[in-house]
Coordinates of C-alpha atoms and ligand atoms in Angstrom, one line a residue:
M1 CA 0.0 0.0 0.0
Y2 CA 1.4 3.5 -0.9
N3 CA 2.1 5.6 2.1
V4 CA 2.7 9.3 1.5
R5 CA 2.2 12.7 3.1
K6 CA 1.9 16.2 1.8
L7 CA 4.8 18.4 3.0
T8 CA 3.5 21.4 0.9
D9 CA 1.0 21.7 -1.9
D10 CA 3.4 20.1 -4.4
I11 CA 6.0 18.4 -2.3
F12 CA 5.4 15.0 -0.8
W13 CA 7.1 12.7 1.8
C14 CA 7.5 9.4 0.0
G15 CA 9.9 7.6 2.2
S16 CA 9.5 4.7 4.6
N17 CA 9.5 3.7 8.2
D18 CA 11.7 0.8 9.4
H19 CA 11.0 -1.2 12.6
R20 CA 12.8 -4.3 11.4
T21 CA 16.4 -3.0 11.6
H22 CA 17.6 -3.3 15.1
L23 CA 21.0 -1.7 14.8
F24 CA 21.5 1.5 12.8
E25 CA 24.8 1.3 10.9
N26 CA 24.9 -2.1 12.5
I27 CA 26.0 -0.4 15.8
H28 CA 23.3 1.8 17.3
P29 CA 20.1 0.3 18.8
I30 CA 16.9 1.9 17.4
P31 CA 14.1 0.9 19.7
L32 CA 11.8 3.5 18.2
G33 CA 12.7 2.5 14.7
V34 CA 14.0 4.9 12.0
S35 CA 12.5 6.6 9.0
Y36 CA 14.3 7.1 5.7
N37 CA 12.8 10.2 4.3
A38 CA 12.6 10.9 0.6
Y39 CA 10.6 13.8 -0.9
L40 CA 9.0 14.2 -4.3
L41 CA 8.4 17.6 -5.9
I42 CA 5.7 17.6 -8.6
D43 CA 6.3 20.7 -10.8
E44 CA 6.8 21.2 -14.5
K45 CA 9.5 18.6 -13.8
T46 CA 9.3 15.8 -11.3
V47 CA 12.1 15.8 -8.8
L48 CA 13.0 13.2 -6.2
F49 CA 15.1 14.4 -3.3
D50 CA 17.2 11.4 -2.1
T51 CA 16.1 7.8 -2.0
V52 CA 16.0 5.3 0.9
D53 CA 17.7 2.4 2.5
W54 CA 17.6 -0.9 0.4
S55 CA 15.4 -2.4 3.0
A56 CA 12.7 0.2 2.3
C57 CA 13.0 0.4 -1.5
R58 CA 9.8 -1.4 -2.3
Q59 CA 7.8 1.1 -0.2
M60 CA 9.4 4.1 -1.8
I61 CA 8.8 2.8 -5.4
E62 CA 5.2 2.1 -4.6
N63 CA 4.9 5.7 -3.2
L64 CA 6.6 7.2 -6.3
E65 CA 4.3 5.2 -8.7
Y66 CA 1.3 6.5 -6.8
L67 CA 2.4 10.1 -6.8
L68 CA 3.8 10.3 -10.3
Q69 CA 0.5 8.8 -11.8
G70 CA 2.4 7.7 -14.9
R71 CA 4.6 10.8 -15.3
P72 CA 8.3 10.1 -15.7
L73 CA 10.7 11.0 -12.9
D74 CA 12.8 13.8 -14.4
Y75 CA 15.5 14.5 -11.7
L76 CA 17.0 12.8 -8.7
V77 CA 18.8 15.1 -6.3
V78 CA 21.2 13.2 -4.2
N79 CA 22.0 15.3 -1.1
H80 CA 23.8 12.4 0.7
L81 CA 25.3 9.3 -0.8
E82 CA 25.4 7.1 2.3
P83 CA 23.6 3.9 1.6
D84 CA 20.8 4.4 4.2
H85 CA 19.6 7.1 1.7
A86 CA 21.2 6.2 -1.6
A87 CA 21.1 2.4 -1.7
S88 CA 17.9 2.4 -3.7
M89 CA 19.3 4.7 -6.4
Q90 CA 20.0 1.9 -8.9
V91 CA 16.3 0.8 -8.8
V92 CA 15.3 4.4 -9.5
L93 CA 17.8 4.7 -12.4
D94 CA 16.6 1.4 -13.9
K95 CA 12.9 2.2 -13.5
W96 CA 13.2 5.8 -14.9
P97 CA 16.3 5.6 -17.2
S98 CA 15.8 9.2 -18.5
V99 CA 16.2 10.6 -15.0
K100 CA 19.0 13.1 -14.5
V101 CA 21.0 12.9 -11.3
I102 CA 22.1 16.1 -9.5
S103 CA 24.8 15.9 -6.8
T104 CA 28.1 17.3 -5.8
K105 CA 31.3 16.1 -7.6
K106 CA 32.1 13.9 -4.6
G107 CA 28.6 12.6 -4.5
L108 CA 28.8 11.4 -8.1
L109 CA 32.2 9.9 -7.4
F110 CA 30.8 8.0 -4.4
A111 CA 27.9 6.8 -6.6
N112 CA 30.4 5.2 -8.9
Q113 CA 32.3 3.7 -6.0
F114 CA 29.2 2.1 -4.7
G115 CA 28.7 0.5 -8.1
F116 CA 25.7 2.4 -9.5
A117 CA 25.6 2.5 -13.3
M118 CA 26.2 6.2 -13.6
D119 CA 27.8 6.0 -17.1
K120 CA 24.3 5.4 -18.6
I121 CA 22.8 8.4 -16.8
E122 CA 23.0 12.2 -17.4
C123 CA 24.7 13.6 -14.3
I124 CA 24.7 17.2 -13.3
T125 CA 27.5 18.3 -10.9
V126 CA 26.5 21.2 -8.6
K127 CA 28.5 23.2 -6.1
E128 CA 27.8 25.8 -3.4
G129 CA 25.4 28.5 -4.5
D130 CA 24.4 26.9 -7.8
K131 CA 20.7 27.3 -8.7
Y132 CA 18.4 25.1 -10.7
S133 CA 14.8 25.6 -11.8
F134 CA 12.3 22.8 -12.1
G135 CA 9.4 25.1 -13.3
K136 CA 7.8 27.1 -10.6
H137 CA 10.4 25.9 -8.0
E138 CA 13.9 27.2 -8.0
V139 CA 16.4 25.5 -5.6
T140 CA 19.9 26.4 -4.5
F141 CA 22.5 23.9 -3.3
V142 CA 24.6 24.4 -0.2
E143 CA 27.6 22.2 0.5
A144 CA 27.6 20.5 3.9
P145 CA 30.9 18.6 4.0
M146 CA 31.2 16.1 7.0
V147 CA 27.6 16.5 7.9
H148 CA 27.9 13.6 7.8
W149 CA 30.1 12.5 4.9
P150 CA 32.4 14.7 2.8
E151 CA 30.1 14.7 -0.3
A152 CA 27.0 15.9 1.6
M153 CA 25.0 19.0 0.5
V154 CA 21.6 20.4 1.5
T155 CA 19.1 21.9 -0.9
L156 CA 17.0 24.9 -0.2
D157 CA 13.9 25.3 -2.3
L158 CA 13.7 29.1 -2.7
T159 CA 10.1 28.9 -3.8
S160 CA 8.6 27.0 -0.9
G161 CA 11.2 27.6 1.8
V162 CA 11.8 23.8 2.3
L163 CA 15.3 23.0 3.3
F164 CA 16.2 19.4 2.4
S165 CA 18.7 19.2 5.2
A166 CA 20.2 15.7 4.6
D167 CA 21.4 14.1 7.9
A168 CA 21.1 17.4 9.8
F169 CA 18.1 17.7 12.1
G170 CA 17.4 13.9 12.0
A171 CA 16.5 11.5 14.8
F172 CA 16.5 7.8 15.5
I173 CA 12.7 7.5 15.2
A174 CA 10.2 6.0 12.8
N175 CA 7.6 8.6 11.9
D176 CA 4.7 6.1 12.0
G177 CA 2.2 8.4 10.2
K178 CA 3.4 11.7 11.7
L179 CA 5.4 14.1 9.5
F180 CA 5.8 17.3 11.5
A181 CA 7.5 17.7 14.9
D182 CA 4.5 19.8 16.0
E183 CA 2.3 16.7 15.7
V184 CA 4.0 15.1 18.7
N185 CA 5.4 16.1 22.1
F186 CA 8.9 16.2 20.6
E187 CA 10.8 17.4 23.7
R188 CA 9.2 14.8 25.9
D189 CA 9.2 11.8 23.6
Y190 CA 11.8 12.3 20.9
L191 CA 14.5 14.8 21.9
D192 CA 16.6 12.1 23.5
E193 CA 16.6 10.1 20.2
A194 CA 17.5 13.3 18.2
R195 CA 20.4 13.9 20.5
R196 CA 21.5 10.3 20.4
Y197 CA 21.4 10.4 16.6
L198 CA 23.3 13.6 16.2
T199 CA 25.9 13.1 18.8
N200 CA 26.8 9.5 17.8
I201 CA 26.6 10.1 14.0
V202 CA 28.1 13.6 13.7
G203 CA 29.3 14.3 17.2
K204 CA 32.9 14.2 16.0
Y205 CA 32.2 16.9 13.4
G206 CA 30.9 19.8 15.5
T207 CA 32.9 22.3 13.5
S208 CA 31.2 21.1 10.3
V209 CA 27.8 21.3 11.8
Q210 CA 28.6 24.8 13.0
A211 CA 29.7 25.8 9.5
L212 CA 26.3 24.5 8.1
L213 CA 24.4 26.3 10.9
G214 CA 26.3 29.5 10.0
K215 CA 25.2 29.2 6.3
A216 CA 21.6 28.5 7.4
A217 CA 21.6 31.6 9.7
K218 CA 22.3 33.8 6.7
V219 CA 19.1 32.7 5.0
I220 CA 17.0 31.7 8.1
D221 CA 14.1 34.0 7.0
S222 CA 13.8 32.0 3.8
I223 CA 13.6 28.6 5.6
K224 CA 10.0 27.7 6.3
I225 CA 10.3 23.9 6.7
I226 CA 13.3 21.8 7.6
A227 CA 13.0 18.4 6.0
P228 CA 15.7 15.9 7.2
L229 CA 16.5 12.5 5.9
H230 CA 15.4 10.8 9.2
G231 CA 12.6 11.6 11.6
L232 CA 10.2 14.5 11.6
C233 CA 10.1 17.8 9.7
W234 CA 10.1 21.2 11.4
R235 CA 7.7 24.0 10.4
K236 CA 7.3 25.5 13.9
D237 CA 9.8 26.4 16.6
L238 CA 12.8 26.0 14.2
M239 CA 15.0 28.0 16.5
W240 CA 14.3 25.8 19.5
F241 CA 15.8 22.8 17.6
I242 CA 18.6 24.9 16.1
D243 CA 19.5 25.9 19.6
K244 CA 19.9 22.2 20.5
Y245 CA 22.1 21.8 17.5
N246 CA 24.2 24.7 18.6
H247 CA 24.7 23.2 22.0
W248 CA 25.7 19.7 20.7
S249 CA 28.0 21.0 17.9
K250 CA 29.7 23.5 20.2
Y251 CA 30.0 20.9 23.0
V252 CA 28.2 23.1 25.4
P253 CA 26.1 21.2 28.0
E254 CA 22.4 21.4 27.5
E255 CA 21.8 21.1 31.2
K256 CA 23.5 21.5 34.5
G257 CA 23.4 18.0 35.9
V258 CA 25.5 14.9 36.7
L259 CA 25.8 11.7 34.7
I260 CA 27.3 9.0 36.9
V261 CA 28.5 6.0 34.9
Y262 CA 29.7 3.0 36.9
A263 CA 31.5 -0.2 36.1
S264 CA 30.9 -2.8 38.8
M265 CA 31.6 -6.5 38.9
Y266 CA 30.0 -7.5 42.2
G267 CA 27.9 -4.4 43.1
N268 CA 30.4 -2.6 45.4
T269 CA 31.4 0.1 42.9
E270 CA 27.7 0.4 42.0
S271 CA 26.8 0.9 45.7
A272 CA 29.3 3.7 46.0
A273 CA 28.0 5.4 42.8
Q274 CA 24.4 5.2 44.2
A275 CA 25.7 6.7 47.5
L276 CA 27.2 9.6 45.6
A277 CA 23.8 10.1 43.7
T278 CA 22.0 10.2 47.1
K279 CA 24.4 12.7 48.6
L280 CA 24.0 14.9 45.5
C281 CA 20.3 14.8 45.7
E282 CA 20.4 15.6 49.4
K283 CA 22.4 18.7 48.5
G284 CA 19.6 19.7 46.0
V285 CA 21.4 18.5 42.9
T286 CA 18.6 16.3 41.7
N287 CA 19.4 16.4 38.0
V288 CA 21.4 13.2 38.3
K289 CA 21.4 10.1 36.1
V290 CA 23.1 6.9 37.0
C291 CA 24.0 4.3 34.4
D292 CA 25.6 0.9 34.5
V293 CA 28.2 0.8 31.7
S294 CA 27.7 -3.0 31.4
N295 CA 24.0 -2.8 30.4
T296 CA 23.8 0.7 28.8
H297 CA 24.7 0.8 25.1
V298 CA 27.5 3.3 24.7
S299 CA 25.4 5.4 22.2
Y300 CA 23.1 6.3 25.2
L301 CA 26.1 7.2 27.4
I302 CA 27.5 9.4 24.7
S303 CA 24.1 11.2 24.2
D304 CA 23.9 11.8 28.0
T305 CA 27.5 13.0 28.1
F306 CA 26.5 15.7 25.5
K307 CA 23.5 16.6 27.6
Y308 CA 24.9 17.0 31.1
S309 CA 27.6 19.3 32.4
H310 CA 29.2 16.9 34.8
L311 CA 30.4 13.3 34.4
V312 CA 31.5 10.9 37.2
L313 CA 33.3 7.8 36.1
S314 CA 33.3 5.1 38.7
S315 CA 35.3 2.0 37.7
V316 CA 36.6 -1.1 39.2
T317 CA 40.2 -2.1 38.4
Y318 CA 40.3 -5.0 36.0
N319 CA 43.5 -6.8 35.0
L320 CA 45.4 -3.8 36.4
N321 CA 43.5 -1.6 34.0
I322 CA 40.2 0.3 33.5
Y323 CA 37.2 -2.0 33.3
P324 CA 37.0 -2.9 29.5
L325 CA 33.5 -1.5 28.9
M326 CA 34.4 1.8 30.8
H327 CA 37.5 2.0 28.6
D328 CA 35.3 1.6 25.5
F329 CA 33.2 4.4 26.7
L330 CA 36.2 6.6 27.2
D331 CA 37.5 5.8 23.8
E332 CA 34.1 6.5 22.2
M333 CA 34.3 9.9 23.9
R334 CA 37.7 10.5 22.4
M335 CA 36.5 9.5 18.9
L336 CA 33.4 11.7 19.1
N337 CA 35.5 14.7 20.3
V338 CA 33.6 15.1 23.6
Q339 CA 34.9 18.2 25.4
N340 CA 34.1 20.9 27.8
R341 CA 32.8 18.8 30.7
T342 CA 33.6 18.6 34.4
V343 CA 34.8 15.1 35.3
A344 CA 35.4 13.3 38.6
F345 CA 36.5 9.7 39.3
M346 CA 35.8 7.0 41.7
E347 CA 37.9 3.8 41.7
N348 CA 37.8 0.4 43.2
G349 CA 40.0 -2.7 43.6
T350 CA 40.9 -5.3 46.0
W351 CA 44.6 -4.9 45.4
A352 CA 46.7 -2.7 43.1
I353 CA 44.0 -0.1 42.5
K354 CA 44.7 1.6 39.2
S355 CA 41.5 2.6 37.5
G356 CA 41.2 6.2 38.9
E357 CA 44.7 7.1 37.9
L358 CA 44.3 5.5 34.4
M359 CA 40.9 7.2 33.7
R360 CA 42.4 10.5 34.8
K361 CA 45.4 10.0 32.5
F362 CA 43.1 9.0 29.6
V363 CA 40.9 12.2 30.0
E364 CA 44.0 14.4 30.4
E365 CA 45.7 13.0 27.3
N366 CA 42.7 12.5 25.0
L367 CA 39.8 14.9 25.7
K368 CA 39.9 18.7 25.3
K369 CA 38.9 21.4 27.6
M370 CA 37.9 19.0 30.4
T371 CA 37.9 20.2 34.1
I372 CA 38.9 17.4 36.4
L373 CA 37.9 17.7 40.0
D374 CA 40.7 16.9 42.6
E375 CA 38.4 15.1 44.9
Q376 CA 38.5 11.4 44.1
V377 CA 37.1 8.4 45.9
T378 CA 39.2 5.3 46.3
I379 CA 37.4 2.1 47.5
T380 CA 39.2 -1.0 48.7
S381 CA 36.8 -3.8 47.7
S382 CA 33.7 -2.2 49.3
A383 CA 32.8 1.2 50.5
G384 CA 32.1 1.1 54.3
A385 CA 31.2 3.9 56.6
D386 CA 34.8 5.0 56.4
K387 CA 34.3 6.2 52.8
E388 CA 31.3 8.3 53.6
A389 CA 33.3 11.4 54.2
D390 CA 35.1 11.0 50.9
I391 CA 31.9 10.6 49.0
E392 CA 30.4 13.5 50.8
K393 CA 33.4 15.6 49.9
L394 CA 33.1 14.7 46.2
A395 CA 29.4 15.5 46.2
S396 CA 30.1 18.9 47.7
A397 CA 32.8 19.6 45.1
I398 CA 30.4 18.7 42.3
A399 CA 27.6 20.8 43.8
E400 CA 29.9 23.8 44.0
S401 CA 31.3 23.4 40.5
L402 CA 27.8 23.2 39.0
D403 CA 27.5 26.9 39.8
T404 CA 30.5 27.7 37.8
V405 CA 29.5 26.1 34.5
S406 CA 27.6 27.7 31.7
T407 CA 24.9 26.3 29.4
E408 CA 24.9 29.4 27.2
V409 CA 25.8 29.1 23.5
Ligands
LIG1 FE1 21.5 9.0 7.4 FE2 24.8 9.8 6.9 O1 23.2 8.9 6.6

């Protein structure tokens, strides 16, 4: 059954929702599913903006056949060549062989690399600022390198004000009938999945996201709708969501609060982490989240690290090293360029306790602009009453330093 929605009078969502894939990029869990958004403009020419993942190809083709009503597809604009959007290109090229493909030079190069039969197709290479008319609608192309791949661009429809924003402004959610963010309680139900998507997929490239936001700011009055390649479209409160992007891409915390991540083998390090959370709450610091590194997928930890201003890492010593899953989390932070956070450490071990020293060294050597609190809790096997003063001291230091951090962008 075809499944489309009207974005404007003559632009239609014709993508697909995916609840079958469990791991996005074969890494990130997507419990709310994911949508692959493609959009069709019906003007004097018919124009498809991006395609969908291979798993969703049949749905998109059915949608296109319904919308085109026998008309040929004249153009395919490829904003982003990653296969979750471009894998179905070849089917489109085979079905409408007169289609002209518009993309950046690198986009067309990547299309060849992925094995699409581009030699049989008329290709139009576009660059920053180029304009193209499809009849009533004129679009302009804006390069967006490293948001999320180097070939990426976004397309602004100057006639309708729709910004086809590629990966930017997406989320790990299936739309399930909805199209616009104002049809749901986005902040309550979907913001976490928008943050988890952005920070894990493009977190490393904050500067590139900032460059794109800078270009968007110059034409912000022309943008009426943001239409990303995943998740919901934005026609209201654009600046609210742009502000979130500013926080994430500038590595500024969204909230003053504390994320406590613990690595515990027998519950003793966990118990100390919980005692710290309690002491923080007793001091009025209730924006505290506690996560077990062993049963929380690292993509959630990364997302919360981008959200909160403070991070406490509490790890048992394991083979004279940091607990492996805690080390993985630290390494993921390094790869995703996490910076500008206040960090504290708790360590545990029955002999040769090393994890605190090693975590501190890792943060000092690999993460930028981190503030490390001097107060550190060392536990020998289990935290008894003798450790209460140390945990209390750490809670006080965190509470005091919360007043010194800024969430302004
Ligand atoms: Fe949704 Fe970078 O692809």
